[in-house]
Tab-separated table of C-alpha atoms and ligand atoms in Angstrom:
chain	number	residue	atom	x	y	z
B	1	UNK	CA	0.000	0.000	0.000
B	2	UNK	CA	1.009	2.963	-0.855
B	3	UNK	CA	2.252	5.715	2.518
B	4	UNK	CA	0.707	9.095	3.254
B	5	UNK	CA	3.046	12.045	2.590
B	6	UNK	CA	4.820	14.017	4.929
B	7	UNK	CA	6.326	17.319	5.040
B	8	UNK	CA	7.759	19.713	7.747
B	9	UNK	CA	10.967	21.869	7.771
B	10	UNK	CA	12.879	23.681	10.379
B	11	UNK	CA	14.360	27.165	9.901
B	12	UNK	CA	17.908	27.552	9.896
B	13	UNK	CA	18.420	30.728	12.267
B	14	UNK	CA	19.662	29.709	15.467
B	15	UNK	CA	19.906	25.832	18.021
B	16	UNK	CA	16.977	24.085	17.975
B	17	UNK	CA	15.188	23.713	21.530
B	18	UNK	CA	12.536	21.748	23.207
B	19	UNK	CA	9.809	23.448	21.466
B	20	UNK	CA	11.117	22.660	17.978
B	21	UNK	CA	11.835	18.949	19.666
B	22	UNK	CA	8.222	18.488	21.237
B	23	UNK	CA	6.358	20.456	18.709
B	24	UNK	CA	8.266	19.308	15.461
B	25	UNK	CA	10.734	16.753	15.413
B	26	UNK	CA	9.499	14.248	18.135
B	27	UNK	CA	6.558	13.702	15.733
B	28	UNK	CA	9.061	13.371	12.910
B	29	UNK	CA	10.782	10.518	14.439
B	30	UNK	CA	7.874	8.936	14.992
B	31	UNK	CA	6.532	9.319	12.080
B	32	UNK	CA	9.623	7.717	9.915
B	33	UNK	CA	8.346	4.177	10.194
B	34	UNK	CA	4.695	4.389	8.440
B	35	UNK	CA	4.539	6.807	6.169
B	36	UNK	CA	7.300	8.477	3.103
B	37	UNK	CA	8.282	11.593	4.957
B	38	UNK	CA	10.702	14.643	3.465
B	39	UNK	CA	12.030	16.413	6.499
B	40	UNK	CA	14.176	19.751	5.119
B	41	UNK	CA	16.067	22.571	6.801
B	42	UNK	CA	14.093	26.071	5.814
B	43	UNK	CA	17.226	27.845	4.804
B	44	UNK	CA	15.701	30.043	2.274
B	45	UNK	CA	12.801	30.919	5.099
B	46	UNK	CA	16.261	32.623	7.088
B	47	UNK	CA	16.678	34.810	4.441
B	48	UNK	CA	13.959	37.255	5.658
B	49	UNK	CA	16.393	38.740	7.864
B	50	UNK	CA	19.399	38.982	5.783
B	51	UNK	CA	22.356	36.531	8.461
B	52	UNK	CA	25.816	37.251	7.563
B	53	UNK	CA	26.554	34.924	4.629
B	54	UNK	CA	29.827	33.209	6.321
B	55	UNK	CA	27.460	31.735	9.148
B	56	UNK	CA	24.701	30.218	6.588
B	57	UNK	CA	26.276	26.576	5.865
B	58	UNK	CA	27.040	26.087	9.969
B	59	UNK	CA	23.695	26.818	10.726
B	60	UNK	CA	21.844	24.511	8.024
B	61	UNK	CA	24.268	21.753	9.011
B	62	UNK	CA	23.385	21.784	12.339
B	63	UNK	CA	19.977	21.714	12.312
B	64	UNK	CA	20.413	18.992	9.919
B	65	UNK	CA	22.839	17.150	12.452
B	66	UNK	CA	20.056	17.928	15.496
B	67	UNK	CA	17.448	16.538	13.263
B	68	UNK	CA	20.012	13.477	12.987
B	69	UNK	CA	20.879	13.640	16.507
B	70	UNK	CA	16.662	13.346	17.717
B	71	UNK	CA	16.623	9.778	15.932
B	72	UNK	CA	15.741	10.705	12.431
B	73	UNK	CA	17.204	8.127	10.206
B	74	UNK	CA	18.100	9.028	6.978
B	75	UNK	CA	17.765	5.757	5.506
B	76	UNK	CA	13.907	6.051	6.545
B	77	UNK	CA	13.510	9.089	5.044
B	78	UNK	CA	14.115	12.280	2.750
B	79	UNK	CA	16.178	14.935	4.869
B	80	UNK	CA	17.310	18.137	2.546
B	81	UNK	CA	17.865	21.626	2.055
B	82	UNK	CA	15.345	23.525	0.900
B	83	UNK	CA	17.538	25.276	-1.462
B	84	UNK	CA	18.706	21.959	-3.151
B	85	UNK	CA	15.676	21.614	-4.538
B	86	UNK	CA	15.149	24.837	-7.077
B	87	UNK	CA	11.191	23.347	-8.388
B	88	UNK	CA	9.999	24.447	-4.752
B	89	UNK	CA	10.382	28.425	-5.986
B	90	UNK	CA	9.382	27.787	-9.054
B	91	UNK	CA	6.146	26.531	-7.256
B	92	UNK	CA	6.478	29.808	-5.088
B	93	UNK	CA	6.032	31.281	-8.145
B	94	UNK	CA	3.273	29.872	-9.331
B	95	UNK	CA	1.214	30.113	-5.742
B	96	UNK	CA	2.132	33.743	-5.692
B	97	UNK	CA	-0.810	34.331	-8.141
B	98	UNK	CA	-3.117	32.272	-5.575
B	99	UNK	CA	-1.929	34.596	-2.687
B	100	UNK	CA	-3.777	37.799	-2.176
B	101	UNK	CA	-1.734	41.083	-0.350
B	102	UNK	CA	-4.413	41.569	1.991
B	103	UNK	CA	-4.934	38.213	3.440
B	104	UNK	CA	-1.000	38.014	3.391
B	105	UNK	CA	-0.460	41.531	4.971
B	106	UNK	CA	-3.456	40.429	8.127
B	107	UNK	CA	-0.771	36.715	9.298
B	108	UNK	CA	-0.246	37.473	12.904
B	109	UNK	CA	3.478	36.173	12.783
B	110	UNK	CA	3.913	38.976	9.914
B	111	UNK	CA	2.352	41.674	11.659
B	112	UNK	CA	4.723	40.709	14.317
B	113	UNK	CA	7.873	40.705	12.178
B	114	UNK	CA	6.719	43.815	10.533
B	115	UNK	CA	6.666	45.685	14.260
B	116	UNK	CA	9.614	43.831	15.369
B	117	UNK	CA	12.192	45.021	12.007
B	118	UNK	CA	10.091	48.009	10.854
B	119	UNK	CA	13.098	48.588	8.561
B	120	UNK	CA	13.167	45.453	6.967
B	121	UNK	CA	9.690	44.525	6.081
B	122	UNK	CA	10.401	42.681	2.654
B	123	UNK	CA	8.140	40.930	-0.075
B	124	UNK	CA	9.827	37.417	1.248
B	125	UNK	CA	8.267	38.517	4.570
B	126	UNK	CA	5.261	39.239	3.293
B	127	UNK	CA	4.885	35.870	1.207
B	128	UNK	CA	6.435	33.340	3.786
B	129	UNK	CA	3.182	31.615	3.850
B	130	UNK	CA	3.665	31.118	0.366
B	131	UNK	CA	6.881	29.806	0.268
B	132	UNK	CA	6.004	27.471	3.160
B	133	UNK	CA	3.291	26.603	1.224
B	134	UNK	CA	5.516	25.487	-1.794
B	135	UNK	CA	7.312	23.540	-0.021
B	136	UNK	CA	4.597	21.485	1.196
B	137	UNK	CA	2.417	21.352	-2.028
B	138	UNK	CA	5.937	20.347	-3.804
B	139	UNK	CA	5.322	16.754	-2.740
B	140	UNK	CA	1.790	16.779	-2.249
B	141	UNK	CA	2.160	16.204	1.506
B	142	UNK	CA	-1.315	15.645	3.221
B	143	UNK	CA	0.439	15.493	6.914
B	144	UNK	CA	2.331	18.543	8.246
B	145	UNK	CA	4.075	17.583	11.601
B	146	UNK	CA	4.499	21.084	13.041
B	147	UNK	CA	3.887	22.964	16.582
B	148	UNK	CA	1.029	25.330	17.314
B	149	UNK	CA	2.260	28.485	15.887
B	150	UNK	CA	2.017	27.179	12.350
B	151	UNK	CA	-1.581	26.251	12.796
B	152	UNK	CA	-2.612	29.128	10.510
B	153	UNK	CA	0.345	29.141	7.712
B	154	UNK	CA	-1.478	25.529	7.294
B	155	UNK	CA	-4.499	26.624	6.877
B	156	UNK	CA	-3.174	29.088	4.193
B	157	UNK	CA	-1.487	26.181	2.137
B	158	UNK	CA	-4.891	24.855	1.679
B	159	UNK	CA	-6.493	28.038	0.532
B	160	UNK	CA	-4.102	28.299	-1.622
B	161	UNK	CA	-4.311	24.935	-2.914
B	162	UNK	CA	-7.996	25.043	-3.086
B	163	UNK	CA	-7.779	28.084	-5.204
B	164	UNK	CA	-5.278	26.269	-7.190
B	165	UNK	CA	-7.421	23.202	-7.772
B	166	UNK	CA	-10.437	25.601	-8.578
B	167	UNK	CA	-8.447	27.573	-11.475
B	168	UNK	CA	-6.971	24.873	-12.903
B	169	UNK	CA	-7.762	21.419	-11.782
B	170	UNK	CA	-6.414	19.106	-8.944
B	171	UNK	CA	-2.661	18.925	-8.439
B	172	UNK	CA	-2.793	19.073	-4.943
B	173	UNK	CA	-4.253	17.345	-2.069
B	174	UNK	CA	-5.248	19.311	1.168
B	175	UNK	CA	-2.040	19.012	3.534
B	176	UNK	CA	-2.995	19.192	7.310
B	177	UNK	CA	-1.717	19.673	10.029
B	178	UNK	CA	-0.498	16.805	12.736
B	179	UNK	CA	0.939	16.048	16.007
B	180	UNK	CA	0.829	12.561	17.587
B	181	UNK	CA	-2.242	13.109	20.108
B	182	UNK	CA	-4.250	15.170	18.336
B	183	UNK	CA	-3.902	18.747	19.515
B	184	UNK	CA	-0.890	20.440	18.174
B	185	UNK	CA	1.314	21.455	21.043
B	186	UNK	CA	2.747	24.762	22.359
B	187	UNK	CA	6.113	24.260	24.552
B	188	UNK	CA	6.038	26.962	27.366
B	189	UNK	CA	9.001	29.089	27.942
B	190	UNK	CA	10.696	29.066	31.759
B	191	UNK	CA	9.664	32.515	32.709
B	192	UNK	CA	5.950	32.156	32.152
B	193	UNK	CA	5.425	34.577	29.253
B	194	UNK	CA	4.999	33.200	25.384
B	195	UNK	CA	6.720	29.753	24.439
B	196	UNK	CA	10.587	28.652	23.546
B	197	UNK	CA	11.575	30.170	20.934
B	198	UNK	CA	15.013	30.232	18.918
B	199	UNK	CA	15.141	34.225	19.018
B	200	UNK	CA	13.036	35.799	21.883
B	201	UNK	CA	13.141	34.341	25.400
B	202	UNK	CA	16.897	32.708	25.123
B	203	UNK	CA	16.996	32.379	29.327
B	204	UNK	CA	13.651	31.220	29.868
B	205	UNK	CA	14.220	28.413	26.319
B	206	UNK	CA	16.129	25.306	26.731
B	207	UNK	CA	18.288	24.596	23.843
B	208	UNK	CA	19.272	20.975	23.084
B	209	UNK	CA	22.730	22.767	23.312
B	210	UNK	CA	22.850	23.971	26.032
B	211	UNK	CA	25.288	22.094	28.320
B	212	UNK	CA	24.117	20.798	31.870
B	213	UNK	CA	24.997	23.716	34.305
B	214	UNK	CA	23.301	26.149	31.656
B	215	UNK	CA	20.274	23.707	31.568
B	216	UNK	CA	19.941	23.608	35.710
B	217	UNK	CA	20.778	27.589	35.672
B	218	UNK	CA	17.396	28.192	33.438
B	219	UNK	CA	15.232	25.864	35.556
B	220	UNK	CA	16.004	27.094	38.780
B	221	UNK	CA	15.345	30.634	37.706
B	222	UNK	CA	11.652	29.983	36.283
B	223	UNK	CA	9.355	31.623	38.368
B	224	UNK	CA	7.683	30.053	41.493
B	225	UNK	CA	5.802	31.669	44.698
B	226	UNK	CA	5.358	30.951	48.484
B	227	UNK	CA	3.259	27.840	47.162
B	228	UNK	CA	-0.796	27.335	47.430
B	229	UNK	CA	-2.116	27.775	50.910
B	230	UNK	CA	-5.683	25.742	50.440
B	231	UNK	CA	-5.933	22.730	49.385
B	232	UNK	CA	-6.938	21.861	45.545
B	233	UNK	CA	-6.095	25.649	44.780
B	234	UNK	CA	-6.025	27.190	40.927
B	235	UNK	CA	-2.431	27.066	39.658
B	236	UNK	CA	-1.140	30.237	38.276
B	237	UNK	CA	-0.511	29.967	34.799
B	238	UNK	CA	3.862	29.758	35.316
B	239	UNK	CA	3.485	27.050	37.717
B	240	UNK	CA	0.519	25.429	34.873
B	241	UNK	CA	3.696	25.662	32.547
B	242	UNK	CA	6.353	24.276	34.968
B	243	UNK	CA	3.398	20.740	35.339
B	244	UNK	CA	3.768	21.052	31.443
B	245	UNK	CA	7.086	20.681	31.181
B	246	UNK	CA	7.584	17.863	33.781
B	247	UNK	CA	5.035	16.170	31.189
B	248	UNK	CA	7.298	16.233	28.591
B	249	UNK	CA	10.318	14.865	30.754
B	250	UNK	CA	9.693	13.404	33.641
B	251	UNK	CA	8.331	9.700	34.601
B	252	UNK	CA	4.564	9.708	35.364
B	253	UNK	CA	4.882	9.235	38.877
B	254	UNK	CA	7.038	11.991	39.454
B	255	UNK	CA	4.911	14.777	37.677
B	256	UNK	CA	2.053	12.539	39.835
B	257	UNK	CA	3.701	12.988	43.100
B	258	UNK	CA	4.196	16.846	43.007
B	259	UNK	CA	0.543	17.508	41.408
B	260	UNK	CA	-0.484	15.873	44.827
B	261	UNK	CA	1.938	18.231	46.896
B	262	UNK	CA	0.582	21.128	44.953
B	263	UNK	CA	-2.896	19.623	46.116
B	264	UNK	CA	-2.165	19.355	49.558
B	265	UNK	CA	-0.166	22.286	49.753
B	266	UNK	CA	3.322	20.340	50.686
B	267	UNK	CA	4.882	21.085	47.428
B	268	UNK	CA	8.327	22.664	47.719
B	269	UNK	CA	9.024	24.299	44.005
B	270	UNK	CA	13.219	24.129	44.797
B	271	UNK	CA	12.653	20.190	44.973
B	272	UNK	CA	10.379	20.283	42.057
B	273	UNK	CA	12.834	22.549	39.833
B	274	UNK	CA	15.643	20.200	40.542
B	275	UNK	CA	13.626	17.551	39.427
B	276	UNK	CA	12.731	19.317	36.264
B	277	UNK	CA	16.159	20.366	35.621
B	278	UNK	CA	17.631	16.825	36.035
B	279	UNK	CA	15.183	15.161	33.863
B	280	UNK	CA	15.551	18.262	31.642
B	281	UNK	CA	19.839	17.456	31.809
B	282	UNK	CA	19.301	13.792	31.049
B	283	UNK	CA	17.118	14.390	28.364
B	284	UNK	CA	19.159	16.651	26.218
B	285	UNK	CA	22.614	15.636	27.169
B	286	UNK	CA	22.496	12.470	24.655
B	287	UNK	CA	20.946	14.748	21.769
B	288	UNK	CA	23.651	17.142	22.017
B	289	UNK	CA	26.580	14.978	22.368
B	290	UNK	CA	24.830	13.182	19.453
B	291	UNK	CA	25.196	16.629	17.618
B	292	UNK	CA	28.457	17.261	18.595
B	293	UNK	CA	29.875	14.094	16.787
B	294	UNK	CA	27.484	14.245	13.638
B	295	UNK	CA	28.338	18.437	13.154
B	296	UNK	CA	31.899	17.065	13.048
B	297	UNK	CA	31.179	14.809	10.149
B	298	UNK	CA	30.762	17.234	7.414
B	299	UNK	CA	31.376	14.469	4.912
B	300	UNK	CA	28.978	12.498	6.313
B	301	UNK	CA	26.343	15.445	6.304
B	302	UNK	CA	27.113	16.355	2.931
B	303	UNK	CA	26.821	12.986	2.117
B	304	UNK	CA	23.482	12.461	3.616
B	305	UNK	CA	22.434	16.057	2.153
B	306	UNK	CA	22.945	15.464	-1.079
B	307	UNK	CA	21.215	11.921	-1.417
B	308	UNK	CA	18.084	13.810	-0.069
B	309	UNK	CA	18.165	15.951	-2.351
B	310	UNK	CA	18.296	13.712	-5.232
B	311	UNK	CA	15.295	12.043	-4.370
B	312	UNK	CA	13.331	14.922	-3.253
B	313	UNK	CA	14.219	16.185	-7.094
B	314	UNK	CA	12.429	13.684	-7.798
B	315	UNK	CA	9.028	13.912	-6.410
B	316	UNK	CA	9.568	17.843	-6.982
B	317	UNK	CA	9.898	17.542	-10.561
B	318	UNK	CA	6.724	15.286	-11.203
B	319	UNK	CA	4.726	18.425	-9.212
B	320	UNK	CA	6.280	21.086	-10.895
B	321	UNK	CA	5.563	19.102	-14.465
B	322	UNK	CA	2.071	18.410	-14.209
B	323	UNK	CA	1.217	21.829	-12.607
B	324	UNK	CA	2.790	23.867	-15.496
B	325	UNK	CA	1.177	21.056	-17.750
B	326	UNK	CA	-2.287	21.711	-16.302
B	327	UNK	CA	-1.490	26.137	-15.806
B	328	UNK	CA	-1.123	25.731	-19.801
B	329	UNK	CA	3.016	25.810	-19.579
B	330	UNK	CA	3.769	22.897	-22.099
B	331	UNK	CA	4.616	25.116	-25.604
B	332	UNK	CA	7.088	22.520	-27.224
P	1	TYM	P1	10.475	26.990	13.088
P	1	TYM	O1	11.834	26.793	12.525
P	1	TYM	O2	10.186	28.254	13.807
P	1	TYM	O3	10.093	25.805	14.060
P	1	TYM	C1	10.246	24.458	13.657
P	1	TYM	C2	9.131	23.620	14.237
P	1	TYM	O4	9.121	23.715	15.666
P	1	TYM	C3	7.823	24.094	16.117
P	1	TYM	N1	7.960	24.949	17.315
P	1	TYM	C4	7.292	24.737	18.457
P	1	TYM	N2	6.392	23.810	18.806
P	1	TYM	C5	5.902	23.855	20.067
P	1	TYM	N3	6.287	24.776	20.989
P	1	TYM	C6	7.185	25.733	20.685
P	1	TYM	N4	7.582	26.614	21.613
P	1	TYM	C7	7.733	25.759	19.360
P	1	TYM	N5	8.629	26.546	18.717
P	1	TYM	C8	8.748	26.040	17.460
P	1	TYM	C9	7.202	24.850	14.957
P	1	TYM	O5	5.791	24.820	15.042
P	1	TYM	C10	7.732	24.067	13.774
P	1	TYM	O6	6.947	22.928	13.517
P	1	TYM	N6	7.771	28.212	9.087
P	1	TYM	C11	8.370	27.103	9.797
P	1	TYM	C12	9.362	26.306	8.957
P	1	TYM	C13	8.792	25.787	7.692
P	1	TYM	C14	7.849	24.725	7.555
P	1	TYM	C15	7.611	24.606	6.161
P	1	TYM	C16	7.206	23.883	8.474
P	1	TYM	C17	9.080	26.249	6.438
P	1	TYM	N7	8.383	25.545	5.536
P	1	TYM	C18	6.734	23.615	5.660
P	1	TYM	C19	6.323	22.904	7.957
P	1	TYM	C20	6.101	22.799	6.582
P	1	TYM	C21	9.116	27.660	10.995
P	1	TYM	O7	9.488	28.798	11.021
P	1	TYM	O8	9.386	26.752	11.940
C-alpha cells in the first residue's frame, strides 16, 4: 500500500530547543516508520532577515545534524535543504498568483515581524506563507508535523491549494496539520510569558545545546511563589507551565507525586525545579553529544544532504511538471 506524505521543515536561524523537539521533530521521528516523509532545513525561510553569509552553511548543518541527533534516520527518510531543490520556488512562483496582499499583509506572525524590524519589512516577509506553502504542495504532503504556531500558515497552504485546484484542476491534495495526540502542542518558555523560541526568550528556552549547568541555571530561575495555601487551589498559569514541562520529561509518577503536593499544599518548588532540571539534563545531554559528533562529520552530512536531495528532485519535478502542464506551460 502505498504511505501518506509528509512534510515539515525547520528554519535555519539559530539551536533548535525543546519546542522545535516536542512540537516538530518528536513527531518526525515517529513518524519515519509508516509513512514516506521529506524532512528539510528552511534555509531560504532565514533569508527574511538577511544573516551574515559566512554563518549560513554552519547553521543549516546543524539543524540537519540535530534533526540526525533526535533519531531521524536518513535511511527512513528524505532529509534536505530547501535550497537543493530549485522546483519548490518555481512553485512559489506559481502560488504567488493564488496569494492575495491583503490576506498576506493580516498573518499574525507577519504583523509581528513587521513591528519587530520596521526597517526590513520585505516581499519574502510578506509571502512566507507562500513559500512554506511550496514547499509542502511540492510533494503533495497531506500530513504537516508542526507545533502550534504554524496552525494558521497551514491553513493558508490549503487556501491556496484550493484556489489552485479551482483555477486549474487538482494537483494538490489538502495538507494538514499533525501532532501525535491530536492537539498540536505549544512548549512553554521558563519565565511564564509566550513559548521557547530560537530568538526571543533565550533564558527562559532550553536549547538541546545547552550544556548541563546552563540547563539547571534556566530551571532554577523559572518563576515560582510561596506555594498554594488551600488545598486543591487554581495554579497560576507559570506554575501550569512548569506541570507542562515535567510532562514532557519526567516519569509519570514523578509529575504525579508533586501535582499531589501542589494539592495538599506540601509542594516545595526548589525540589520540584531540581527535578525538572535533572530530567531536563538527562534528556538533552544524549541529543547534544549526538550533535556534537554528527556536526563534526561534514562528509557524512554532505553525504546524507545530497542523497536527499536527489530524491526529493524527484518527487519535486513530477509536481512542478504536471502543474505547469495543467497552468497551460507545455509550448514545445
Ligand atoms: P520553526 O523553525 O520556527 O520551528 C520548527 C518547528 O518547531 C515548532 N515549534 C514549536 N512547537 C511547540 N512549541 C514551541 N515553543 C515551538 N517553537 C517552534 C514549529 O511549530 C515548527 O513545527 N515556518 C516554519 C518552517 C517551515 C515549515 C515549512 C514547516 C518552512 N516551511 C513547511 C512545515 C512545513 C518555521 O518557522 O518553523
Amino acid at each position: 500500500m502505498k504511505k501518506e506524505i509528509v512534510v515539515s521543515g525547520i528554519r535555519s536561524t539559530g539551536y533548535l530547543h525543546l519546542g522545535n523537539y516536542f512540537g516538530a521533530m518528536r513527531n518526525y521521528v515517529k513518524m519515519q516508520e509508516d509513512y514516506d516523509c521529506y524532512f528539510f532545513v528552511a534555509d531560504y525561510h532565514s533569508l527574511t532577515t538577511h544573516p551574515d553569509p559566512k554563518d549560513l552553511k554552519a547553521n543549516v548543518f546543524r539543524v540537519a545534524a540535530e534533526n540526525i541527533a533526535c533519531g531521524l534516520d536518513p535511511n527512513k527518510v528524505t532529509l534536505y535543504v530547501q535550497s537543493d531543490v530549485p522546483e519548490v520556488t518555481e512553485l512559489y512562483l506559481m502560488l504567488n498568483m493564488m496569494a492575495y496582499k491583503g490576506e498576506l499583509e493580516k498573518v499574525p506572525t507577519f504583523k509581528e515581524k513587521a513591528r519587530n524590524q520596521p526597517d526590513n519589512v520585505n516581499a519574502g516577509l510578506l509571502t512566507y506563507p507562500v513559500l512554506m506553502a511550496a514547499d509542502i504542495l511540492i510533494h503533495k504532503a497531506v500530513k504537516v508535523p508542526v507545533g502550534k504556531d504554524q496552525e494558521q500558515h497551514l491553513e493558508m497552504a490549503r487556501n491556496f491549494a484550493n484556489r489552485f485546484t479551482s483555477r486549474y484542476g487538482e494537483v494538490f491534495p489538502e495538507p494538514m496539520p499533525f501532532n501525535f495526540g491530536n492537539q498540536l502542542i505549544k512548549v512553554p518558555s521558563l519565565d511564564g510569558a509566550g513559548k521557547m523560541s530560537k530568538s526571543e526568550n533565550v533564558n527562559a528556552t532550553i536549547f538541546l545545546a545547552d550544556e548541563d549547568d546552563v540547563i539547571r541555571k534556566k530551571v532554577m530561575k523559572a518563576k515560582t511563589d510561596q506555594g498554594p495555601t488551600e488545598h486543591n487551589s487554581e495554579m497560576p498559569d507559570y506554575i501550569q507551565n512548569l506541570f507542562l514541562l515535567m510532562d514532557l520529561v519526567c516519569a509519570q509518577e514523578t509529575v504525579d507525586q508533586y501535582k499531589t503536593a501542589f494539592n495538599t499544599c506540601t509542594i516545595r518548588y526548589g525540589d520540584m525545579k531540581k527535578q525538572l532540571a535533572e530530567d531536563m539534563v538527562n534528556f538533552v545531554r544524549p541529543i547534544r553529544e549526538k550533535t556534537i559528533e554528527l556536526h563534526n562529520n561534514e562528509a557524512l552530512l554532505q553525504k546524507i544532504l545530497k542523497e536527499g536531495a536527489e530524491k526529493a528532485r524527484v518527487s519535486a519535478r513530477a509536481t512542478i511538471e504536471e502543474a505547469r502542464k495543467i497552468i497551460g506551460i507545455n509550448y514545445y
